[in-house]
mmCIF file of C-alpha atoms in Angstrom:
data_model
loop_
_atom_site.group_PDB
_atom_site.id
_atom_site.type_symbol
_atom_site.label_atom_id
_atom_site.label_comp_id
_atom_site.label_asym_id
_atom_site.label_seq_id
_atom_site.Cartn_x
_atom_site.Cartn_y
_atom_site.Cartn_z
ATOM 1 C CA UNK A 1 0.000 0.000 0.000
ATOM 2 C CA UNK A 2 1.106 3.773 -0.412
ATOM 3 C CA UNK A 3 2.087 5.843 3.247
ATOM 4 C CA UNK A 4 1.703 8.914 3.914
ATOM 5 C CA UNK A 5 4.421 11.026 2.009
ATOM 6 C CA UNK A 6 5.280 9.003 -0.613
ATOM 7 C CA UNK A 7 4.331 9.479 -4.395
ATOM 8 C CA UNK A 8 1.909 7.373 -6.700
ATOM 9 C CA UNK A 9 3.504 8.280 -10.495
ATOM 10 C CA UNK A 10 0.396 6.940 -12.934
ATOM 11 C CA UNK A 11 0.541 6.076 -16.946
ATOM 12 C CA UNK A 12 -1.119 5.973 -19.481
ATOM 13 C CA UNK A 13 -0.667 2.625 -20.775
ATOM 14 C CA UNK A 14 1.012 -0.469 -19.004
ATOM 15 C CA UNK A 15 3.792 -0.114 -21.890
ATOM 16 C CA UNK A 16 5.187 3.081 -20.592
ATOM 17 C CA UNK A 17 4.431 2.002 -16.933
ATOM 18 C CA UNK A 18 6.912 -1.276 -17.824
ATOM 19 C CA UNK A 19 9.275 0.554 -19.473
ATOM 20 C CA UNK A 20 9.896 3.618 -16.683
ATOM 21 C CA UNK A 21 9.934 0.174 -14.002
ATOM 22 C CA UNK A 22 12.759 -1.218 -16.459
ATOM 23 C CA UNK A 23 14.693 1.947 -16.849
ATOM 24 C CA UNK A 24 14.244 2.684 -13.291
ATOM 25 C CA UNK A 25 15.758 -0.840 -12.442
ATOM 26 C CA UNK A 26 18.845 -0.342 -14.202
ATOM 27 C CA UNK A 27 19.446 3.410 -12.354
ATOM 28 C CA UNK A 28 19.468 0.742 -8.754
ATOM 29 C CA UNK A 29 16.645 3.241 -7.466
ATOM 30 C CA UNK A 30 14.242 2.464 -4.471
ATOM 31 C CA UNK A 31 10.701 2.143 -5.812
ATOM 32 C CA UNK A 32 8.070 -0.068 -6.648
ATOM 33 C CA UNK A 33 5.437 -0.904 -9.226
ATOM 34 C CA UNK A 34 2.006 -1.965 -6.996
ATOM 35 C CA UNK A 35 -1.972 -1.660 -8.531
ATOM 36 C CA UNK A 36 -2.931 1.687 -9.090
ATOM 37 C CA UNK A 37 -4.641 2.937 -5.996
ATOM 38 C CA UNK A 38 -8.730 2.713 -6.750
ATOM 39 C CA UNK A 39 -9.133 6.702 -5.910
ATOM 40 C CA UNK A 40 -6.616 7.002 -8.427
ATOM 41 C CA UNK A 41 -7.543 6.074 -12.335
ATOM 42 C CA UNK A 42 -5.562 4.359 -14.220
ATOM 43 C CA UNK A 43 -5.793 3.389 -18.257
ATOM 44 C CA UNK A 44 -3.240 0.817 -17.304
ATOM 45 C CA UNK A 45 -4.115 -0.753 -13.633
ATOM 46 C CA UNK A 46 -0.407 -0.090 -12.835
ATOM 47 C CA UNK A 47 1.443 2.632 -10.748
ATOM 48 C CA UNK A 48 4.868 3.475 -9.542
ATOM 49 C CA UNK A 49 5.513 4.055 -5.910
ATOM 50 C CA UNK A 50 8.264 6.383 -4.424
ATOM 51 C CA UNK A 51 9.685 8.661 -1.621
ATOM 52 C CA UNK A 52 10.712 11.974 -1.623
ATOM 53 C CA UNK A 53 14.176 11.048 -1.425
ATOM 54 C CA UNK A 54 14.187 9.636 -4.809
ATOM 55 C CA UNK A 55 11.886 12.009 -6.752
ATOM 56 C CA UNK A 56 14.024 14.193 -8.637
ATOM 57 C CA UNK A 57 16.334 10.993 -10.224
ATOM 58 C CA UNK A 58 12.974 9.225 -11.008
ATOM 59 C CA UNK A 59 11.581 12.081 -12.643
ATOM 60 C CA UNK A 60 15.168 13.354 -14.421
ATOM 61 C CA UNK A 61 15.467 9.467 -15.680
ATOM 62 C CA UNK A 62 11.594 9.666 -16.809
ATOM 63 C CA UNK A 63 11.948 12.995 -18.604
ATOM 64 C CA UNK A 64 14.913 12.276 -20.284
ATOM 65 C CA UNK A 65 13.895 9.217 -21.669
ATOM 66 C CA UNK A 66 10.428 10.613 -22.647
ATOM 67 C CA UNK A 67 8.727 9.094 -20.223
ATOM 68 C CA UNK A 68 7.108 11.103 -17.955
ATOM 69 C CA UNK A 69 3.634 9.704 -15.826
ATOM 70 C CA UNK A 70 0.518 11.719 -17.007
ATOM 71 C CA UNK A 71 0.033 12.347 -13.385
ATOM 72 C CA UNK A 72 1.912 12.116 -10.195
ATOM 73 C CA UNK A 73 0.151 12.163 -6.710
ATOM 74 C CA UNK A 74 1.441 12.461 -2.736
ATOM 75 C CA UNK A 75 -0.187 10.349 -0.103
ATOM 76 C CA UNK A 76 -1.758 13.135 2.516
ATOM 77 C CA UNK A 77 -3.507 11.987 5.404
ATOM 78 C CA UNK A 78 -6.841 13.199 3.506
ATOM 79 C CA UNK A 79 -6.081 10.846 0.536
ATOM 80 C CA UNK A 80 -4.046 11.584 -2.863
ATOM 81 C CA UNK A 81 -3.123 15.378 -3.998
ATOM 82 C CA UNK A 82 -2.206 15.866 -7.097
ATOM 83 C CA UNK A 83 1.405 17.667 -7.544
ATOM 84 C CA UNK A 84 2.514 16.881 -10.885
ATOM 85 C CA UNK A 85 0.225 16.388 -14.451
ATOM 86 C CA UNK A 86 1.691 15.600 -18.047
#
């Protein structure tokens, strides 16, 4: 499940979502690919889960390789906020 503070990075198809997780795999960075949440939608069913720590090398890799999430949300204690939309 997703904690409070980390980020939920969705995509628009489970091809891009496998791709960032492989390109993600070979940077060694701490994350991991779980069912999108159900407050969250999702074309693909897939999300990637992350801290804060690791947020700006996940989304440098993902932008550089053209494959930026079409949204990105934080866990709050309300629920999901949306910080971040393609």
């Amino acid at each position: 499940m997703v904690n409070e503070g980390e980020f939920v990075a969705l995509f628009h198809s489970i091809h891009r979502v496998l791709k960032a997780e492989k390109l993600l795999k070979q940077e060694s960075l701490k994350f991991l690919l779980i069912p999108a949440p159900r407050e969250l939608s999702s074309a693909c069913g897939l999300a990637i889960r992350f801290d804060a720590e690791n947020r700006p090398q996940i989304e440098a890799i993902l932008e550089r390789e053209s494959l930026l999430p079409g949204e990105i949300f934080i866990k709050t204690s309300d629920g999901y906020r949306l910080v971040n939309q393609a």
